[in-house]
């Protein structure tokens, strides 16, 4: 299983980034291989459609789960249609995010958050 987490850094001590489309990095944790892949989010510098760019990047990586703060309407629609489960989490270290996910303590995102327009960093 591949779990993508929006992050403000490249380590397990980094905090989850509450923004999805404009986060700095995605940490992709492959639970079967025990590997972590760090991707710079291609959506962070988009003038618009950051959530779409970020969603497509993770769909191309064939992730099974996304953990973030929230998903805007366009990102939510793409993620939902691709069959990826999305969960929300508060602003804590990535290592704790994974613990909460493994314990079933995260809330599934079942509807989109607010739309974001432009380069809101």
Backbone as JSON, one array per atom type, in Angstrom:
{
  "sequence": "XXXXXXXXXXXXXXXXXXXXXXXXXXXXXXXXXXXXXXXXXXXXXXXXXXXXXXXXXXXXXXXXXXXXXXXXXXXXXXXXXXXXXXXXXXXXXXXXXXXXXXXXXXXXXXXXXXXXXXXXX",
  "N": [[0.85, -1.18, 0.0], [0.5, 2.23, -0.78], [0.97, 5.23, 0.83], [0.32, 8.57, 0.69], [1.41, 11.61, 2.03], [0.8, 14.96, 2.72], [3.34, 17.27, 3.22], [5.57, 19.46, 5.06], [8.22, 19.08, 4.92], [11.07, 16.8, 4.5], [11.47, 14.64, 6.2], [10.62, 12.16, 8.76], [10.12, 13.57, 11.02], [9.14, 15.92, 10.12], [6.34, 18.18, 9.74], [2.89, 17.52, 9.02], [1.5, 19.07, 6.2], [-1.11, 21.24, 6.11], [-2.28, 22.15, 3.83], [-3.21, 20.88, 0.71], [-2.97, 21.1, -2.22], [-1.02, 23.07, -2.32], [1.08, 22.25, -0.73], [4.53, 21.71, 0.26], [5.91, 19.27, -0.12], [5.29, 15.81, -0.95], [5.22, 12.97, 0.95], [5.66, 9.7, 0.23], [4.79, 6.75, 1.51], [5.61, 3.48, 1.25], [4.17, 0.74, 2.33], [4.52, -1.97, 1.9], [7.07, -2.35, 0.78], [8.57, -0.98, 2.58], [9.65, 1.51, 2.08], [10.32, 5.02, 1.56], [9.36, 7.64, -0.46], [10.2, 10.82, -1.55], [8.56, 13.54, -2.89], [8.66, 16.61, -4.63], [6.0, 18.82, -4.58], [4.33, 19.42, -7.47], [2.25, 21.16, -7.81], [2.51, 23.33, -6.11], [3.53, 25.78, -7.06], [1.76, 26.59, -8.97], [-0.28, 28.88, -10.8], [-2.95, 28.61, -10.72], [-5.32, 25.97, -10.11], [-3.9, 24.21, -8.46], [-4.58, 22.05, -6.8], [-5.54, 20.22, -8.64], [-3.25, 19.66, -10.17], [-1.59, 18.56, -8.15], [-3.17, 16.35, -7.37], [-3.2, 14.82, -9.75], [-0.5, 14.23, -9.91], [-0.17, 12.47, -7.73], [-1.95, 10.45, -8.43], [-0.64, 9.45, -10.67], [1.49, 8.3, -9.37], [0.32, 6.13, -8.33], [-0.87, 5.95, -5.73], [-2.55, 4.7, -2.81], [-3.77, 5.83, -0.64], [-4.35, 9.09, 0.67], [-3.2, 11.47, 2.96], [-3.96, 14.44, 4.52], [-4.65, 17.95, 5.22], [-7.07, 19.12, 4.15], [-9.09, 18.76, 1.18], [-9.61, 20.6, -1.75], [-12.49, 21.32, -3.9], [-11.97, 20.48, -6.66], [-9.68, 18.83, -6.44], [-10.69, 16.94, -4.64], [-12.71, 15.71, -6.19], [-11.19, 14.5, -8.28], [-9.55, 12.73, -6.81], [-11.46, 11.14, -5.54], [-12.77, 9.96, -7.78], [-10.68, 8.43, -8.75], [-10.47, 6.42, -6.96], [-8.93, 6.6, -4.71], [-8.47, 6.64, -1.25], [-9.01, 9.23, 1.07], [-7.82, 10.98, 3.92], [-8.14, 13.11, 6.79], [-5.99, 15.01, 8.9], [-4.62, 16.51, 11.83], [-2.13, 19.11, 12.43], [0.59, 17.61, 12.85], [3.61, 15.65, 13.52], [4.93, 13.66, 10.84], [5.57, 10.99, 11.47], [3.81, 10.51, 13.6], [1.4, 10.85, 12.3], [1.29, 8.58, 10.67], [1.15, 6.61, 12.65], [-1.37, 7.2, 13.78], [-2.97, 6.7, 11.53], [-2.55, 3.94, 11.15], [-3.75, 2.99, 13.46], [-6.36, 3.48, 12.92], [-7.41, 5.99, 13.53], [-7.9, 8.28, 12.07], [-10.0, 10.62, 10.36], [-12.03, 9.96, 7.58], [-12.04, 11.78, 4.53], [-14.91, 12.9, 3.25], [-16.18, 14.82, 1.85], [-15.52, 17.78, -0.03], [-13.28, 20.43, 0.97], [-13.06, 24.03, 1.29], [-12.84, 25.97, -1.77], [-9.81, 27.04, -3.23], [-8.2, 29.86, -4.56], [-5.83, 30.91, -6.89], [-2.37, 31.71, -6.06], [-2.13, 31.01, -3.11], [-0.13, 31.08, -0.56]],
  "CA": [[0.0, 0.0, 0.0], [1.23, 3.49, -0.84], [0.29, 6.28, 1.57], [0.9, 9.88, 0.41], [1.13, 12.57, 3.08], [1.25, 16.32, 2.41], [4.34, 17.55, 4.23], [6.37, 20.67, 4.92], [9.63, 18.68, 4.92], [11.44, 15.52, 3.9], [11.77, 13.61, 7.2], [9.48, 11.71, 9.57], [9.88, 14.6, 12.03], [8.46, 17.04, 9.46], [4.92, 18.27, 10.05], [1.94, 17.43, 7.93], [1.1, 20.37, 5.66], [-2.56, 21.22, 6.07], [-2.69, 22.45, 2.46], [-2.93, 19.77, -0.2], [-2.47, 21.56, -3.52], [0.12, 23.99, -2.18], [2.09, 21.75, 0.19], [5.87, 21.68, -0.34], [6.31, 17.91, -0.48], [4.5, 14.63, -0.64], [5.98, 11.8, 1.37], [4.93, 8.49, -0.14], [5.26, 5.63, 2.32], [5.24, 2.18, 0.68], [4.16, -0.14, 3.49], [4.96, -3.31, 1.52], [8.51, -2.33, 0.54], [9.23, -0.28, 3.67], [10.39, 2.61, 1.48], [9.7, 6.34, 1.54], [9.73, 8.45, -1.62], [9.88, 12.23, -1.35], [8.29, 14.26, -4.14], [8.27, 18.01, -4.55], [4.65, 18.99, -5.11], [4.32, 20.22, -8.7], [1.16, 22.13, -7.74], [2.73, 24.44, -5.18], [3.82, 27.04, -7.75], [0.76, 26.85, -10.02], [-1.05, 30.11, -10.61], [-4.3, 28.13, -10.44], [-5.46, 24.53, -10.31], [-2.86, 23.5, -7.72], [-5.12, 20.77, -6.32], [-5.63, 19.31, -9.79], [-1.87, 19.25, -10.48], [-1.15, 17.69, -7.07], [-3.93, 15.09, -7.46], [-2.71, 14.06, -10.9], [0.84, 13.74, -9.56], [-0.3, 11.31, -6.85], [-2.61, 9.4, -9.21], [0.43, 8.87, -11.49], [2.33, 7.5, -8.47], [-0.51, 4.98, -7.94], [-1.06, 5.87, -4.29], [-3.82, 4.12, -2.35], [-4.3, 6.67, 0.43], [-3.79, 10.44, 0.84], [-3.48, 12.07, 4.26], [-3.71, 15.87, 4.39], [-5.58, 18.75, 6.02], [-8.34, 19.04, 3.43], [-9.02, 18.75, -0.29], [-10.55, 21.49, -2.41], [-13.47, 20.61, -4.72], [-11.4, 19.81, -7.84], [-8.82, 17.74, -5.97], [-11.56, 15.91, -4.06], [-13.37, 14.99, -7.28], [-10.21, 13.64, -8.95], [-9.13, 11.68, -5.87], [-12.61, 10.23, -5.36], [-12.97, 9.2, -9.03], [-9.56, 7.5, -8.95], [-10.58, 5.34, -5.98], [-7.98, 6.82, -3.62], [-9.09, 7.05, 0.01], [-8.37, 10.42, 1.63], [-8.06, 11.18, 5.34], [-7.66, 14.38, 7.32], [-5.23, 14.91, 10.14], [-4.14, 17.79, 12.33], [-0.76, 19.51, 12.14], [1.51, 16.86, 13.71], [4.74, 15.03, 12.82], [4.57, 12.58, 9.9], [5.63, 9.7, 12.18], [2.58, 10.37, 14.38], [0.32, 10.71, 11.32], [1.26, 7.17, 10.28], [0.65, 5.85, 13.81], [-2.82, 7.42, 13.86], [-3.59, 5.99, 10.41], [-2.49, 2.49, 11.43], [-4.69, 2.69, 14.56], [-7.71, 3.8, 12.48], [-7.84, 7.17, 14.26], [-8.08, 9.44, 11.19], [-11.32, 10.78, 9.76], [-12.03, 9.95, 6.12], [-12.57, 12.98, 3.89], [-16.06, 12.47, 2.44], [-16.63, 15.96, 1.06], [-14.42, 18.72, -0.24], [-13.17, 21.65, 1.76], [-13.29, 25.23, 0.48], [-12.02, 26.17, -2.97], [-8.72, 28.02, -3.08], [-7.97, 30.48, -5.85], [-4.55, 31.59, -7.03], [-1.19, 31.23, -5.34], [-2.25, 31.28, -1.67], [0.93, 30.35, 0.14]],
  "C": [[0.89, 1.24, 0.0], [0.38, 4.58, -0.19], [1.02, 7.59, 1.29], [0.45, 10.87, 1.48], [1.64, 13.94, 2.65], [2.14, 16.77, 3.56], [5.06, 18.86, 3.98], [7.87, 20.36, 4.9], [9.82, 17.27, 4.42], [11.71, 14.4, 4.9], [10.51, 13.21, 7.96], [9.17, 12.68, 10.7], [9.19, 15.84, 11.45], [6.98, 17.01, 9.82], [4.08, 18.06, 8.81], [1.61, 18.86, 7.48], [-0.41, 20.32, 5.48], [-3.12, 21.54, 4.69], [-2.34, 21.26, 1.59], [-2.27, 20.29, -1.48], [-1.23, 22.41, -3.43], [1.14, 23.51, -1.15], [3.45, 21.72, -0.52], [6.21, 20.3, -0.9], [5.16, 16.93, -0.28], [5.49, 13.55, -0.2], [5.12, 10.59, 1.03], [5.56, 7.31, 0.58], [4.71, 4.34, 1.73], [5.33, 1.16, 1.81], [4.62, -1.55, 3.16], [6.48, -3.38, 1.36], [9.29, -1.68, 1.68], [10.06, 0.91, 3.19], [9.6, 3.91, 1.57], [10.25, 7.1, 0.34], [9.29, 9.87, -1.35], [9.7, 12.9, -2.71], [8.06, 15.73, -3.84], [6.91, 18.12, -5.21], [4.7, 19.93, -6.31], [3.24, 21.3, -8.68], [1.47, 23.37, -6.94], [2.99, 25.78, -5.86], [2.83, 27.37, -8.86], [0.03, 28.14, -9.74], [-2.52, 29.78, -10.32], [-4.34, 26.64, -10.67], [-4.42, 23.69, -9.58], [-3.34, 22.13, -7.24], [-5.22, 19.74, -7.44], [-4.24, 18.77, -10.14], [-1.38, 18.24, -9.44], [-1.87, 16.34, -7.13], [-3.41, 14.21, -8.58], [-1.32, 13.49, -10.63], [0.74, 12.48, -8.7], [-1.02, 10.15, -7.54], [-1.56, 8.69, -10.07], [1.36, 7.98, -10.66], [1.6, 6.25, -7.96], [-0.61, 4.81, -6.41], [-2.44, 5.31, -3.97], [-4.55, 5.04, -1.37], [-3.6, 8.03, 0.39], [-4.19, 10.91, 2.23], [-3.03, 13.53, 4.18], [-4.63, 16.62, 5.34], [-6.97, 18.73, 5.42], [-8.07, 19.06, 1.93], [-10.04, 19.74, -0.81], [-11.45, 20.69, -3.33], [-12.88, 19.86, -5.92], [-10.52, 18.63, -7.45], [-9.67, 16.59, -5.42], [-12.2, 15.06, -5.16], [-12.39, 14.03, -7.98], [-9.81, 12.46, -8.08], [-10.24, 10.65, -5.71], [-12.81, 9.35, -6.6], [-11.88, 8.17, -9.27], [-9.57, 6.35, -7.94], [-9.58, 5.45, -4.84], [-8.76, 7.25, -2.38], [-8.32, 8.25, 0.55], [-8.79, 10.59, 3.09], [-7.5, 12.51, 5.77], [-6.96, 14.14, 8.64], [-4.81, 16.31, 10.54], [-2.66, 17.98, 12.05], [0.21, 18.86, 13.13], [2.62, 16.24, 12.87], [4.26, 13.85, 11.97], [4.59, 11.22, 10.6], [4.36, 9.46, 12.99], [1.36, 10.21, 13.47], [0.17, 9.23, 10.96], [0.75, 6.29, 11.42], [-0.86, 5.97, 13.91], [-3.55, 6.68, 12.72], [-3.66, 4.49, 10.7], [-3.44, 2.07, 12.54], [-6.13, 2.99, 14.16], [-8.27, 5.05, 13.14], [-8.06, 8.41, 13.38], [-9.47, 9.44, 10.57], [-11.21, 10.79, 8.24], [-12.64, 11.25, 5.6], [-13.67, 12.53, 2.93], [-16.68, 13.6, 1.65], [-15.49, 16.96, 1.0], [-14.46, 19.86, 0.77], [-13.43, 22.84, 0.85], [-12.39, 25.27, -0.75], [-10.97, 27.23, -2.66], [-8.44, 28.57, -4.46], [-6.62, 31.19, -5.85], [-3.48, 31.03, -6.13], [-1.25, 31.63, -3.86], [-1.21, 30.46, -0.93], [0.98, 30.73, 1.58]]
}
